[in-house]
mmCIF file of N, CA, C and O in Angstrom:
data_model
loop_
_atom_site.group_PDB
_atom_site.id
_atom_site.type_symbol
_atom_site.label_atom_id
_atom_site.label_comp_id
_atom_site.label_asym_id
_atom_site.label_seq_id
_atom_site.Cartn_x
_atom_site.Cartn_y
_atom_site.Cartn_z
ATOM 1 N N ASP H 1 40.288 -19.130 -11.380
ATOM 2 C CA ASP H 1 39.068 -18.411 -11.071
ATOM 3 C C ASP H 1 37.870 -19.335 -11.213
ATOM 4 O O ASP H 1 37.850 -20.207 -12.058
ATOM 5 N N THR H 2 36.887 -19.111 -10.393
ATOM 6 C CA THR H 2 35.645 -19.867 -10.460
ATOM 7 C C THR H 2 34.575 -18.958 -11.031
ATOM 8 O O THR H 2 34.354 -17.872 -10.534
ATOM 9 N N GLU H 3 33.936 -19.391 -12.106
ATOM 10 C CA GLU H 3 32.837 -18.639 -12.687
ATOM 11 C C GLU H 3 31.549 -19.343 -12.316
ATOM 12 O O GLU H 3 31.428 -20.553 -12.449
ATOM 13 N N VAL H 4 30.586 -18.574 -11.825
ATOM 14 C CA VAL H 4 29.312 -19.128 -11.413
ATOM 15 C C VAL H 4 28.230 -18.460 -12.236
ATOM 16 O O VAL H 4 28.141 -17.244 -12.281
ATOM 17 N N PHE H 5 27.432 -19.251 -12.934
ATOM 18 C CA PHE H 5 26.374 -18.723 -13.777
ATOM 19 C C PHE H 5 25.030 -19.059 -13.176
ATOM 20 O O PHE H 5 24.742 -20.221 -12.920
ATOM 21 N N ALA H 6 24.207 -18.049 -12.937
ATOM 22 C CA ALA H 6 22.831 -18.268 -12.479
ATOM 23 C C ALA H 6 21.931 -17.987 -13.676
ATOM 24 O O ALA H 6 21.908 -16.884 -14.200
ATOM 25 N N VAL H 7 21.234 -18.984 -14.140
ATOM 26 C CA VAL H 7 20.459 -18.877 -15.368
ATOM 27 C C VAL H 7 18.990 -19.176 -15.078
ATOM 28 O O VAL H 7 18.669 -20.236 -14.566
ATOM 29 N N PRO H 8 18.059 -18.234 -15.390
ATOM 30 C CA PRO H 8 16.658 -18.447 -15.066
ATOM 31 C C PRO H 8 15.990 -19.604 -15.805
ATOM 32 O O PRO H 8 15.531 -20.538 -15.186
ATOM 33 N N GLU H 9 15.879 -19.561 -17.129
ATOM 34 C CA GLU H 9 15.237 -20.626 -17.897
ATOM 35 C C GLU H 9 15.545 -20.432 -19.373
ATOM 36 O O GLU H 9 16.095 -19.434 -19.778
ATOM 37 N N SER H 10 15.163 -21.367 -20.191
ATOM 38 C CA SER H 10 15.531 -21.389 -21.596
ATOM 39 C C SER H 10 14.619 -20.529 -22.457
ATOM 40 O O SER H 10 13.486 -20.275 -22.099
ATOM 41 N N GLY H 11 15.089 -20.070 -23.607
ATOM 42 C CA GLY H 11 14.287 -19.250 -24.514
ATOM 43 C C GLY H 11 14.363 -19.765 -25.939
ATOM 44 O O GLY H 11 15.319 -20.401 -26.334
ATOM 45 N N PRO H 12 13.342 -19.503 -26.780
ATOM 46 C CA PRO H 12 13.222 -20.133 -28.083
ATOM 47 C C PRO H 12 13.790 -19.352 -29.275
ATOM 48 O O PRO H 12 13.811 -19.865 -30.363
ATOM 49 N N ASN H 13 14.260 -18.121 -29.120
ATOM 50 C CA ASN H 13 14.521 -17.262 -30.277
ATOM 51 C C ASN H 13 15.930 -17.349 -30.864
ATOM 52 O O ASN H 13 16.313 -16.478 -31.620
ATOM 53 N N GLY H 14 16.697 -18.354 -30.564
ATOM 54 C CA GLY H 14 18.041 -18.474 -31.107
ATOM 55 C C GLY H 14 19.085 -17.762 -30.275
ATOM 56 O O GLY H 14 20.270 -17.924 -30.500
ATOM 57 N N CYS H 15 18.665 -16.953 -29.318
ATOM 58 C CA CYS H 15 19.589 -16.260 -28.427
ATOM 59 C C CYS H 15 19.262 -16.567 -26.976
ATOM 60 O O CYS H 15 19.608 -15.825 -26.069
ATOM 61 N N GLY H 16 18.571 -17.668 -26.743
ATOM 62 C CA GLY H 16 18.248 -18.097 -25.385
ATOM 63 C C GLY H 16 19.384 -18.914 -24.805
ATOM 64 O O GLY H 16 20.335 -19.285 -25.496
ATOM 65 N N VAL H 17 19.273 -19.198 -23.529
ATOM 66 C CA VAL H 17 20.354 -19.903 -22.839
ATOM 67 C C VAL H 17 20.607 -21.296 -23.378
ATOM 68 O O VAL H 17 21.689 -21.843 -23.185
ATOM 69 N N ASP H 18 19.632 -21.862 -24.089
ATOM 70 C CA ASP H 18 19.858 -23.189 -24.663
ATOM 71 C C ASP H 18 20.890 -23.156 -25.791
ATOM 72 O O ASP H 18 21.328 -24.190 -26.267
ATOM 73 N N HIS H 19 21.303 -21.958 -26.211
ATOM 74 C CA HIS H 19 22.310 -21.803 -27.261
ATOM 75 C C HIS H 19 23.680 -21.429 -26.704
ATOM 76 O O HIS H 19 24.599 -21.183 -27.470
ATOM 77 N N LEU H 20 23.808 -21.385 -25.393
ATOM 78 C CA LEU H 20 25.097 -21.084 -24.768
ATOM 79 C C LEU H 20 25.914 -22.360 -24.634
ATOM 80 O O LEU H 20 25.357 -23.462 -24.593
ATOM 81 N N PRO H 21 27.242 -22.239 -24.555
ATOM 82 C CA PRO H 21 28.063 -23.453 -24.370
ATOM 83 C C PRO H 21 27.787 -24.101 -23.016
ATOM 84 O O PRO H 21 27.311 -23.452 -22.080
ATOM 85 N N GLU H 22 28.091 -25.381 -22.913
ATOM 86 C CA GLU H 22 27.954 -26.109 -21.655
ATOM 87 C C GLU H 22 28.874 -25.469 -20.603
ATOM 88 O O GLU H 22 29.951 -24.989 -20.937
ATOM 89 N N PRO H 23 28.459 -25.493 -19.326
ATOM 90 C CA PRO H 23 29.325 -24.926 -18.284
ATOM 91 C C PRO H 23 30.603 -25.745 -18.128
ATOM 92 O O PRO H 23 30.615 -26.956 -18.357
ATOM 93 N N GLY H 24 31.670 -25.070 -17.742
ATOM 94 C CA GLY H 24 32.944 -25.725 -17.511
ATOM 95 C C GLY H 24 32.971 -26.424 -16.166
ATOM 96 O O GLY H 24 32.006 -26.364 -15.387
ATOM 97 N N PRO H 25 34.078 -27.084 -15.836
ATOM 98 C CA PRO H 25 34.169 -27.838 -14.584
ATOM 99 C C PRO H 25 34.115 -26.953 -13.340
ATOM 100 O O PRO H 25 33.829 -27.432 -12.255
ATOM 101 N N ASN H 26 34.369 -25.668 -13.501
ATOM 102 C CA ASN H 26 34.334 -24.747 -12.365
ATOM 103 C C ASN H 26 33.129 -23.805 -12.431
ATOM 104 O O ASN H 26 33.129 -22.752 -11.812
ATOM 105 N N GLU H 27 32.087 -24.186 -13.169
ATOM 106 C CA GLU H 27 30.911 -23.344 -13.354
ATOM 107 C C GLU H 27 29.638 -24.089 -12.941
ATOM 108 O O GLU H 27 29.559 -25.315 -13.066
ATOM 109 N N ILE H 28 28.661 -23.315 -12.470
ATOM 110 C CA ILE H 28 27.346 -23.856 -12.145
ATOM 111 C C ILE H 28 26.332 -23.226 -13.088
ATOM 112 O O ILE H 28 26.288 -22.012 -13.241
ATOM 113 N N ASP H 29 25.533 -24.052 -13.717
ATOM 114 C CA ASP H 29 24.422 -23.609 -14.563
ATOM 115 C C ASP H 29 23.163 -23.938 -13.777
ATOM 116 O O ASP H 29 22.836 -25.101 -13.573
ATOM 117 N N PHE H 30 22.472 -22.907 -13.300
ATOM 118 C CA PHE H 30 21.353 -23.112 -12.390
ATOM 119 C C PHE H 30 20.149 -22.305 -12.854
ATOM 120 O O PHE H 30 20.243 -21.093 -13.042
ATOM 121 N N ALA H 31 19.028 -22.964 -13.072
ATOM 122 C CA ALA H 31 17.816 -22.305 -13.556
ATOM 123 C C ALA H 31 16.776 -22.241 -12.452
ATOM 124 O O ALA H 31 16.603 -23.194 -11.697
ATOM 125 N N ILE H 32 16.066 -21.114 -12.388
ATOM 126 C CA ILE H 32 14.958 -20.944 -11.453
ATOM 127 C C ILE H 32 13.712 -20.667 -12.277
ATOM 128 O O ILE H 32 13.620 -19.638 -12.956
ATOM 129 N N ASP H 33 12.779 -21.601 -12.249
ATOM 130 C CA ASP H 33 11.514 -21.414 -12.957
ATOM 131 C C ASP H 33 10.616 -20.481 -12.153
ATOM 132 O O ASP H 33 10.560 -20.574 -10.928
ATOM 133 N N ASN H 34 9.923 -19.603 -12.845
ATOM 134 C CA ASN H 34 8.958 -18.686 -12.219
ATOM 135 C C ASN H 34 9.530 -17.921 -11.024
ATOM 136 O O ASN H 34 9.005 -18.022 -9.915
ATOM 137 N N PRO H 35 10.599 -17.148 -11.216
ATOM 138 C CA PRO H 35 11.196 -16.443 -10.066
ATOM 139 C C PRO H 35 10.230 -15.472 -9.391
ATOM 140 O O PRO H 35 10.357 -15.215 -8.199
ATOM 141 N N TYR H 36 9.235 -14.958 -10.135
ATOM 142 C CA TYR H 36 8.277 -14.025 -9.540
ATOM 143 C C TYR H 36 7.277 -14.723 -8.622
ATOM 144 O O TYR H 36 6.519 -14.063 -7.917
ATOM 145 N N SER H 37 7.265 -16.041 -8.612
ATOM 146 C CA SER H 37 6.359 -16.776 -7.722
ATOM 147 C C SER H 37 6.919 -16.889 -6.306
ATOM 148 O O SER H 37 6.214 -17.331 -5.399
ATOM 149 N N PHE H 38 8.159 -16.476 -6.091
ATOM 150 C CA PHE H 38 8.782 -16.559 -4.776
ATOM 151 C C PHE H 38 8.402 -15.349 -3.934
ATOM 152 O O PHE H 38 8.181 -14.256 -4.456
ATOM 153 N N ASP H 39 8.345 -15.547 -2.631
ATOM 154 C CA ASP H 39 8.124 -14.451 -1.697
ATOM 155 C C ASP H 39 9.458 -13.801 -1.363
ATOM 156 O O ASP H 39 10.519 -14.424 -1.514
ATOM 157 N N SER H 40 9.405 -12.570 -0.879
ATOM 158 C CA SER H 40 10.609 -11.920 -0.379
ATOM 159 C C SER H 40 11.182 -12.769 0.752
ATOM 160 O O SER H 40 10.440 -13.340 1.552
ATOM 161 N N ASN H 41 12.471 -12.894 0.813
ATOM 162 C CA ASN H 41 13.211 -13.660 1.817
ATOM 163 C C ASN H 41 13.102 -15.174 1.628
ATOM 164 O O ASN H 41 13.597 -15.938 2.439
ATOM 165 N N GLN H 42 12.463 -15.620 0.539
ATOM 166 C CA GLN H 42 12.413 -17.055 0.245
ATOM 167 C C GLN H 42 13.639 -17.407 -0.576
ATOM 168 O O GLN H 42 13.934 -16.752 -1.575
ATOM 169 N N GLN H 43 14.362 -18.430 -0.159
ATOM 170 C CA GLN H 43 15.612 -18.790 -0.814
ATOM 171 C C GLN H 43 15.510 -20.137 -1.520
ATOM 172 O O GLN H 43 14.666 -20.961 -1.196
ATOM 173 N N VAL H 44 16.400 -20.310 -2.475
ATOM 174 C CA VAL H 44 16.540 -21.589 -3.166
ATOM 175 C C VAL H 44 18.037 -21.835 -3.333
ATOM 176 O O VAL H 44 18.803 -20.902 -3.565
ATOM 177 N N LYS H 45 18.444 -23.098 -3.168
ATOM 178 C CA LYS H 45 19.859 -23.451 -3.291
ATOM 179 C C LYS H 45 20.077 -24.274 -4.542
ATOM 180 O O LYS H 45 19.276 -25.139 -4.882
ATOM 181 N N SER H 46 21.188 -24.010 -5.200
ATOM 182 C CA SER H 46 21.578 -24.813 -6.358
ATOM 183 C C SER H 46 22.167 -26.124 -5.875
ATOM 184 O O SER H 46 22.549 -26.246 -4.705
ATOM 185 N N PRO H 47 22.288 -27.090 -6.770
ATOM 186 C CA PRO H 47 23.076 -28.283 -6.423
ATOM 187 C C PRO H 47 24.522 -27.856 -6.166
ATOM 188 O O PRO H 47 25.001 -26.866 -6.721
ATOM 189 N N LYS H 48 25.205 -28.592 -5.325
ATOM 190 C CA LYS H 48 26.610 -28.303 -5.019
ATOM 191 C C LYS H 48 27.508 -28.816 -6.134
ATOM 192 O O LYS H 48 27.164 -29.749 -6.860
ATOM 193 N N LYS H 49 28.656 -28.204 -6.252
ATOM 194 C CA LYS H 49 29.668 -28.623 -7.219
ATOM 195 C C LYS H 49 31.002 -28.655 -6.487
ATOM 196 O O LYS H 49 31.256 -27.825 -5.620
ATOM 197 N N VAL H 50 31.843 -29.611 -6.820
ATOM 198 C CA VAL H 50 33.175 -29.702 -6.227
ATOM 199 C C VAL H 50 34.186 -29.362 -7.301
ATOM 200 O O VAL H 50 34.179 -29.939 -8.393
ATOM 201 N N PHE H 51 35.039 -28.399 -7.001
ATOM 202 C CA PHE H 51 36.119 -28.008 -7.902
ATOM 203 C C PHE H 51 37.399 -28.023 -7.084
ATOM 204 O O PHE H 51 37.551 -27.260 -6.137
ATOM 205 N N GLY H 52 38.298 -28.924 -7.443
ATOM 206 C CA GLY H 52 39.480 -29.123 -6.604
ATOM 207 C C GLY H 52 39.028 -29.692 -5.277
ATOM 208 O O GLY H 52 38.331 -30.697 -5.218
ATOM 209 N N ARG H 53 39.367 -29.016 -4.189
ATOM 210 C CA ARG H 53 38.950 -29.459 -2.851
ATOM 211 C C ARG H 53 37.840 -28.582 -2.286
ATOM 212 O O ARG H 53 37.514 -28.662 -1.113
ATOM 213 N N VAL H 54 37.242 -27.731 -3.126
ATOM 214 C CA VAL H 54 36.233 -26.776 -2.669
ATOM 215 C C VAL H 54 34.847 -27.212 -3.141
ATOM 216 O O VAL H 54 34.630 -27.430 -4.332
ATOM 217 N N SER H 55 33.910 -27.316 -2.206
ATOM 218 C CA SER H 55 32.522 -27.625 -2.525
ATOM 219 C C SER H 55 31.709 -26.341 -2.389
ATOM 220 O O SER H 55 31.761 -25.669 -1.355
ATOM 221 N N PHE H 56 30.972 -26.006 -3.457
ATOM 222 C CA PHE H 56 30.230 -24.747 -3.430
ATOM 223 C C PHE H 56 28.935 -24.870 -4.222
ATOM 224 O O PHE H 56 28.745 -25.780 -5.014
ATOM 225 N N GLY H 57 28.047 -23.940 -3.992
ATOM 226 C CA GLY H 57 26.790 -23.843 -4.715
ATOM 227 C C GLY H 57 26.331 -22.401 -4.683
ATOM 228 O O GLY H 57 27.070 -21.503 -4.268
ATOM 229 N N LEU H 58 25.102 -22.172 -5.106
ATOM 230 C CA LEU H 58 24.526 -20.833 -5.075
ATOM 231 C C LEU H 58 23.388 -20.789 -4.069
ATOM 232 O O LEU H 58 22.614 -21.740 -3.946
ATOM 233 N N LEU H 59 23.281 -19.692 -3.373
ATOM 234 C CA LEU H 59 22.154 -19.391 -2.513
ATOM 235 C C LEU H 59 21.466 -18.194 -3.150
ATOM 236 O O LEU H 59 22.064 -17.123 -3.270
ATOM 237 N N VAL H 60 20.225 -18.394 -3.614
ATOM 238 C CA VAL H 60 19.540 -17.381 -4.419
ATOM 239 C C VAL H 60 18.254 -16.937 -3.720
ATOM 240 O O VAL H 60 17.474 -17.769 -3.246
ATOM 241 N N TYR H 61 18.062 -15.623 -3.666
ATOM 242 C CA TYR H 61 16.816 -15.014 -3.209
ATOM 243 C C TYR H 61 16.183 -14.363 -4.431
ATOM 244 O O TYR H 61 16.504 -13.223 -4.771
ATOM 245 N N PRO H 62 15.298 -15.082 -5.156
ATOM 246 C CA PRO H 62 14.762 -14.550 -6.412
ATOM 247 C C PRO H 62 14.048 -13.202 -6.268
ATOM 248 O O PRO H 62 14.121 -12.366 -7.159
ATOM 249 N N MET H 63 13.383 -12.971 -5.135
ATOM 250 C CA MET H 63 12.659 -11.714 -4.940
ATOM 251 C C MET H 63 13.268 -10.861 -3.831
ATOM 252 O O MET H 63 12.649 -9.944 -3.318
ATOM 253 N N GLY H 64 14.503 -11.150 -3.485
ATOM 254 C CA GLY H 64 15.202 -10.352 -2.481
ATOM 255 C C GLY H 64 15.099 -10.947 -1.087
ATOM 256 O O GLY H 64 14.354 -11.890 -0.840
ATOM 257 N N SER H 65 15.866 -10.366 -0.188
ATOM 258 C CA SER H 65 15.902 -10.825 1.200
ATOM 259 C C SER H 65 15.046 -9.899 2.059
ATOM 260 O O SER H 65 14.398 -8.991 1.563
ATOM 261 N N SER H 66 15.089 -10.116 3.355
ATOM 262 C CA SER H 66 14.312 -9.267 4.260
ATOM 263 C C SER H 66 14.874 -7.852 4.324
ATOM 264 O O SER H 66 14.177 -6.933 4.735
ATOM 265 N N THR H 67 16.126 -7.652 3.921
ATOM 266 C CA THR H 67 16.727 -6.317 3.983
ATOM 267 C C THR H 67 16.915 -5.659 2.621
ATOM 268 O O THR H 67 17.117 -4.461 2.548
ATOM 269 N N LYS H 68 16.870 -6.425 1.541
ATOM 270 C CA LYS H 68 17.073 -5.879 0.193
ATOM 271 C C LYS H 68 16.041 -6.454 -0.761
ATOM 272 O O LYS H 68 15.780 -7.651 -0.753
ATOM 273 N N SER H 69 15.457 -5.614 -1.600
ATOM 274 C CA SER H 69 14.540 -6.129 -2.616
ATOM 275 C C SER H 69 15.318 -6.427 -3.886
ATOM 276 O O SER H 69 16.424 -5.934 -4.077
ATOM 277 N N GLY H 70 14.757 -7.234 -4.751
ATOM 278 C CA GLY H 70 15.424 -7.598 -5.995
ATOM 279 C C GLY H 70 16.271 -8.847 -5.817
ATOM 280 O O GLY H 70 16.472 -9.349 -4.714
ATOM 281 N N LEU H 71 16.745 -9.346 -6.922
ATOM 282 C CA LEU H 71 17.512 -10.589 -6.950
ATOM 283 C C LEU H 71 18.750 -10.520 -6.068
ATOM 284 O O LEU H 71 19.511 -9.558 -6.119
ATOM 285 N N GLY H 72 18.935 -11.553 -5.262
ATOM 286 C CA GLY H 72 20.150 -11.694 -4.460
ATOM 287 C C GLY H 72 20.765 -13.056 -4.726
ATOM 288 O O GLY H 72 20.073 -14.072 -4.630
ATOM 289 N N VAL H 73 22.040 -13.091 -5.101
ATOM 290 C CA VAL H 73 22.723 -14.353 -5.394
ATOM 291 C C VAL H 73 24.040 -14.365 -4.630
ATOM 292 O O VAL H 73 24.818 -13.412 -4.705
ATOM 293 N N PHE H 74 24.282 -15.455 -3.912
ATOM 294 C CA PHE H 74 25.476 -15.582 -3.095
ATOM 295 C C PHE H 74 26.134 -16.924 -3.362
ATOM 296 O O PHE H 74 25.449 -17.909 -3.627
ATOM 297 N N VAL H 75 27.462 -16.973 -3.270
ATOM 298 C CA VAL H 75 28.177 -18.250 -3.345
ATOM 299 C C VAL H 75 28.111 -18.884 -1.964
ATOM 300 O O VAL H 75 28.386 -18.232 -0.953
ATOM 301 N N ASP H 76 27.720 -20.134 -1.914
ATOM 302 C CA ASP H 76 27.525 -20.881 -0.676
ATOM 303 C C ASP H 76 28.596 -21.970 -0.612
ATOM 304 O O ASP H 76 28.504 -22.976 -1.312
ATOM 305 N N PHE H 77 29.626 -21.745 0.202
ATOM 306 C CA PHE H 77 30.729 -22.696 0.330
ATOM 307 C C PHE H 77 30.451 -23.673 1.468
ATOM 308 O O PHE H 77 29.916 -23.295 2.501
ATOM 309 N N ASP H 78 30.821 -24.922 1.269
ATOM 310 C CA ASP H 78 30.802 -25.913 2.339
ATOM 311 C C ASP H 78 32.123 -25.827 3.087
ATOM 312 O O ASP H 78 33.162 -25.514 2.490
ATOM 313 N N PRO H 79 32.113 -26.136 4.383
ATOM 314 C CA PRO H 79 33.381 -26.124 5.120
ATOM 315 C C PRO H 79 34.313 -27.216 4.613
ATOM 316 O O PRO H 79 33.860 -28.246 4.119
ATOM 317 N N PRO H 80 35.623 -26.995 4.728
ATOM 318 C CA PRO H 80 36.572 -28.050 4.347
ATOM 319 C C PRO H 80 36.338 -29.298 5.197
ATOM 320 O O PRO H 80 35.846 -29.206 6.326
ATOM 321 N N PRO H 81 36.677 -30.469 4.672
ATOM 322 C CA PRO H 81 36.501 -31.708 5.441
ATOM 323 C C PRO H 81 37.167 -31.615 6.817
ATOM 324 O O PRO H 81 38.291 -31.138 6.939
ATOM 325 N N GLY H 82 36.443 -32.029 7.844
ATOM 326 C CA GLY H 82 36.963 -31.999 9.204
ATOM 327 C C GLY H 82 36.776 -30.672 9.911
ATOM 328 O O GLY H 82 37.140 -30.538 11.081
ATOM 329 N N CYS H 83 36.221 -29.674 9.241
ATOM 330 C CA CYS H 83 36.058 -28.346 9.845
ATOM 331 C C CYS H 83 34.600 -28.001 10.134
ATOM 332 O O CYS H 83 34.298 -26.872 10.483
ATOM 333 N N GLU H 84 33.693 -28.961 9.988
ATOM 334 C CA GLU H 84 32.291 -28.711 10.259
ATOM 335 C C GLU H 84 32.132 -28.242 11.701
ATOM 336 O O GLU H 84 32.705 -28.817 12.619
ATOM 337 N N GLY H 85 31.362 -27.169 11.917
ATOM 338 C CA GLY H 85 31.121 -26.649 13.257
ATOM 339 C C GLY H 85 32.260 -25.826 13.820
ATOM 340 O O GLY H 85 32.216 -25.405 14.971
ATOM 341 N N LYS H 86 33.304 -25.571 13.039
ATOM 342 C CA LYS H 86 34.454 -24.775 13.491
ATOM 343 C C LYS H 86 34.550 -23.527 12.627
ATOM 344 O O LYS H 86 33.954 -23.442 11.558
ATOM 345 N N ASN H 87 35.317 -22.560 13.081
ATOM 346 C CA ASN H 87 35.615 -21.402 12.246
ATOM 347 C C ASN H 87 36.594 -21.838 11.166
ATOM 348 O O ASN H 87 37.562 -22.534 11.448
ATOM 349 N N TRP H 88 36.346 -21.435 9.935
ATOM 350 C CA TRP H 88 37.197 -21.833 8.824
ATOM 351 C C TRP H 88 37.145 -20.748 7.757
ATOM 352 O O TRP H 88 36.264 -19.895 7.751
ATOM 353 N N THR H 89 38.099 -20.798 6.859
ATOM 354 C CA THR H 89 38.138 -19.849 5.747
ATOM 355 C C THR H 89 38.849 -20.491 4.568
ATOM 356 O O THR H 89 39.684 -21.381 4.747
ATOM 357 N N TYR H 90 38.460 -20.087 3.360
ATOM 358 C CA TYR H 90 39.198 -20.456 2.153
ATOM 359 C C TYR H 90 39.999 -19.240 1.727
ATOM 360 O O TYR H 90 39.487 -18.121 1.732
ATOM 361 N N GLY H 91 41.231 -19.442 1.352
ATOM 362 C CA GLY H 91 42.053 -18.350 0.854
ATOM 363 C C GLY H 91 42.254 -18.472 -0.642
ATOM 364 O O GLY H 91 42.086 -19.545 -1.220
ATOM 365 N N MET H 92 42.561 -17.368 -1.270
ATOM 366 C CA MET H 92 42.926 -17.336 -2.692
ATOM 367 C C MET H 92 41.808 -17.846 -3.607
ATOM 368 O O MET H 92 42.062 -18.557 -4.570
ATOM 369 N N ILE H 93 40.565 -17.521 -3.293
ATOM 370 C CA ILE H 93 39.448 -17.892 -4.149
ATOM 371 C C ILE H 93 38.822 -16.616 -4.699
ATOM 372 O O ILE H 93 38.572 -15.666 -3.961
ATOM 373 N N SER H 94 38.604 -16.607 -5.995
ATOM 374 C CA SER H 94 37.856 -15.507 -6.603
ATOM 375 C C SER H 94 36.691 -16.116 -7.377
ATOM 376 O O SER H 94 36.729 -17.273 -7.774
ATOM 377 N N TYR H 95 35.644 -15.339 -7.540
ATOM 378 C CA TYR H 95 34.472 -15.841 -8.253
ATOM 379 C C TYR H 95 33.758 -14.698 -8.948
ATOM 380 O O TYR H 95 33.968 -13.521 -8.642
ATOM 381 N N ARG H 96 32.939 -15.075 -9.900
ATOM 382 C CA ARG H 96 32.101 -14.117 -10.616
ATOM 383 C C ARG H 96 30.731 -14.754 -10.771
ATOM 384 O O ARG H 96 30.617 -15.923 -11.133
ATOM 385 N N ILE H 97 29.698 -13.976 -10.492
ATOM 386 C CA ILE H 97 28.326 -14.436 -10.668
ATOM 387 C C ILE H 97 27.744 -13.677 -11.857
ATOM 388 O O ILE H 97 27.785 -12.460 -11.901
ATOM 389 N N THR H 98 27.215 -14.426 -12.813
ATOM 390 C CA THR H 98 26.601 -13.834 -13.993
ATOM 391 C C THR H 98 25.164 -14.309 -14.085
ATOM 392 O O THR H 98 24.912 -15.508 -14.058
ATOM 393 N N VAL H 99 24.239 -13.363 -14.179
ATOM 394 C CA VAL H 99 22.830 -13.693 -14.362
ATOM 395 C C VAL H 99 22.492 -13.396 -15.812
ATOM 396 O O VAL H 99 22.803 -12.320 -16.331
ATOM 397 N N ILE H 100 21.873 -14.358 -16.481
ATOM 398 C CA ILE H 100 21.618 -14.250 -17.915
ATOM 399 C C ILE H 100 20.118 -14.213 -18.180
ATOM 400 O O ILE H 100 19.367 -15.002 -17.624
ATOM 401 N N ASN H 101 19.710 -13.282 -19.049
ATOM 402 C CA ASN H 101 18.326 -13.232 -19.513
ATOM 403 C C ASN H 101 18.072 -14.495 -20.327
ATOM 404 O O ASN H 101 18.693 -14.719 -21.365
ATOM 405 N N ALA H 102 17.144 -15.313 -19.880
ATOM 406 C CA ALA H 102 16.921 -16.624 -20.502
ATOM 407 C C ALA H 102 16.342 -16.530 -21.898
ATOM 408 O O ALA H 102 16.587 -17.388 -22.737
ATOM 409 N N LYS H 103 15.569 -15.509 -22.170
ATOM 410 C CA LYS H 103 14.933 -15.395 -23.487
ATOM 411 C C LYS H 103 15.873 -14.822 -24.530
ATOM 412 O O LYS H 103 15.784 -15.155 -25.688
ATOM 413 N N ASP H 104 16.790 -13.946 -24.095
ATOM 414 C CA ASP H 104 17.749 -13.351 -25.021
ATOM 415 C C ASP H 104 18.991 -12.961 -24.231
ATOM 416 O O ASP H 104 19.003 -11.941 -23.552
ATOM 417 N N TYR H 105 20.027 -13.784 -24.290
ATOM 418 C CA TYR H 105 21.226 -13.549 -23.491
ATOM 419 C C TYR H 105 21.970 -12.278 -23.883
ATOM 420 O O TYR H 105 22.868 -11.833 -23.189
ATOM 421 N N ARG H 106 21.591 -11.629 -24.995
ATOM 422 C CA ARG H 106 22.216 -10.368 -25.383
ATOM 423 C C ARG H 106 21.719 -9.207 -24.533
ATOM 424 O O ARG H 106 22.344 -8.155 -24.512
ATOM 425 N N ASN H 107 20.600 -9.378 -23.862
ATOM 426 C CA ASN H 107 20.022 -8.293 -23.025
ATOM 427 C C ASN H 107 20.401 -8.462 -21.584
ATOM 428 O O ASN H 107 20.441 -9.465 -21.024
#
């Protein structure tokens, strides 16, 4: 399984994200500073990560897309090598996206 963590920013009270364990080889730790400064439908991409033969990242809409308001987070897969511009699919992949309150991960 691939776990993907979207993390806004760090917090000082002992329960902030700076007190969480380091991400594993199949996890992305991605922070967005000032998410409320984004416009609706404005996106930001995380750095890509390669796990096995799969390259992936996060596509985040901090203030929502043109059709949905609120946070939108999607896994953004790169095509397999040699399949750029072609129809392709990955099989047998599961993922989980977790958004963590940066000031207090218990909330």
